[in-house]
Tab-separated table of C-alpha atoms in Angstrom:
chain	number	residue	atom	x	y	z
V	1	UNK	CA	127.134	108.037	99.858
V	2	UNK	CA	125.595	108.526	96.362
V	3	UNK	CA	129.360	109.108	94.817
V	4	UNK	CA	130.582	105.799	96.405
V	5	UNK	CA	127.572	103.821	94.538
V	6	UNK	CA	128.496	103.882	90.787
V	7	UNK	CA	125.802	102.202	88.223
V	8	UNK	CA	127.194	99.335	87.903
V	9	UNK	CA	126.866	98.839	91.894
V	10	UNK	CA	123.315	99.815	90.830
V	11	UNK	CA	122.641	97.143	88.550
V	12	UNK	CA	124.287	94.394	90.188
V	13	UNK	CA	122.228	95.104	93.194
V	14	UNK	CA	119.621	95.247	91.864
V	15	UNK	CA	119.925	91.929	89.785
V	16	UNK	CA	121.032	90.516	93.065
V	17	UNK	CA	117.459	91.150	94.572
V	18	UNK	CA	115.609	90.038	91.355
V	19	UNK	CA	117.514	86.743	91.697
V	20	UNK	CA	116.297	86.711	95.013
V	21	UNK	CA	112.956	87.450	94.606
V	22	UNK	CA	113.034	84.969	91.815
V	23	UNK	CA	114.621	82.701	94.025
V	24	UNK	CA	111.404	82.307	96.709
V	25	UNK	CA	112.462	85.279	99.022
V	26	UNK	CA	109.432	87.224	100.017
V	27	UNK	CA	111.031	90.108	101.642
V	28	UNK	CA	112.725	90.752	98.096
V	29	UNK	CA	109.892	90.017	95.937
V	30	UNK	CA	108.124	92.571	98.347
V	31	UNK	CA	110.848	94.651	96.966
V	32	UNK	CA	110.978	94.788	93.793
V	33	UNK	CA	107.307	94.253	93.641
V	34	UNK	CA	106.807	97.672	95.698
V	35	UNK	CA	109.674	99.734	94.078
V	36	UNK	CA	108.345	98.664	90.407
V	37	UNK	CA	104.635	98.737	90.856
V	38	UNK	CA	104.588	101.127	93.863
V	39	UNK	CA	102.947	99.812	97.038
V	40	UNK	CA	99.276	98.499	97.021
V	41	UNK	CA	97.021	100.780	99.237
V	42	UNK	CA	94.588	99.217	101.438
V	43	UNK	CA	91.984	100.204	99.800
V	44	UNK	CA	92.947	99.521	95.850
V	45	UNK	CA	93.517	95.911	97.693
V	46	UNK	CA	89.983	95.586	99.029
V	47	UNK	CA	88.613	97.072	95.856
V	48	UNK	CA	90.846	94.476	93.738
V	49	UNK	CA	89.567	91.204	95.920
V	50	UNK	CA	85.788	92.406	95.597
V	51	UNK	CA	86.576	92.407	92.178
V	52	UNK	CA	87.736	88.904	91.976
V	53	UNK	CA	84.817	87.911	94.301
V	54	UNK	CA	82.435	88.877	91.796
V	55	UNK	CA	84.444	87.299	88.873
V	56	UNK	CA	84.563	83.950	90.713
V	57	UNK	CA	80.836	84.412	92.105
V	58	UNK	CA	80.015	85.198	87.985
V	59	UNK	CA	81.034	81.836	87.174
V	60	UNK	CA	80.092	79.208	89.437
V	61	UNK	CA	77.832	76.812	87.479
């Protein structure tokens, strides 16, 4: 399969995504989100909202 895909089929499917993701599609922001960043784990999510939490907690008047 990999010598049927050239780069250029590469590129423009990849673009194609971006312009979804861009676009409002979820599934493709998931994506590109999860093949550029890598995927969140659970717990590196947790850790990130208790984060915010205290950041928002920090500043209410």
């Amino acid at each position: 399969m990999l010598a049927a895909v050239s780069e250029d089929d590469m590129r423009a499917i990849v673009a194609r995504l971006v312009e979804l993701a861009k676009a409002g599609n979820v599934a493709a922001a998931r994506e590109v989100f999860d093949r550029t960043l890598g995927k969140t784990q659970e717990a590196d999510f947790l850790e990130r909202i208790e984060s915010l939490e205290r950041l928002l907690e920090s500043r209410r008047p």
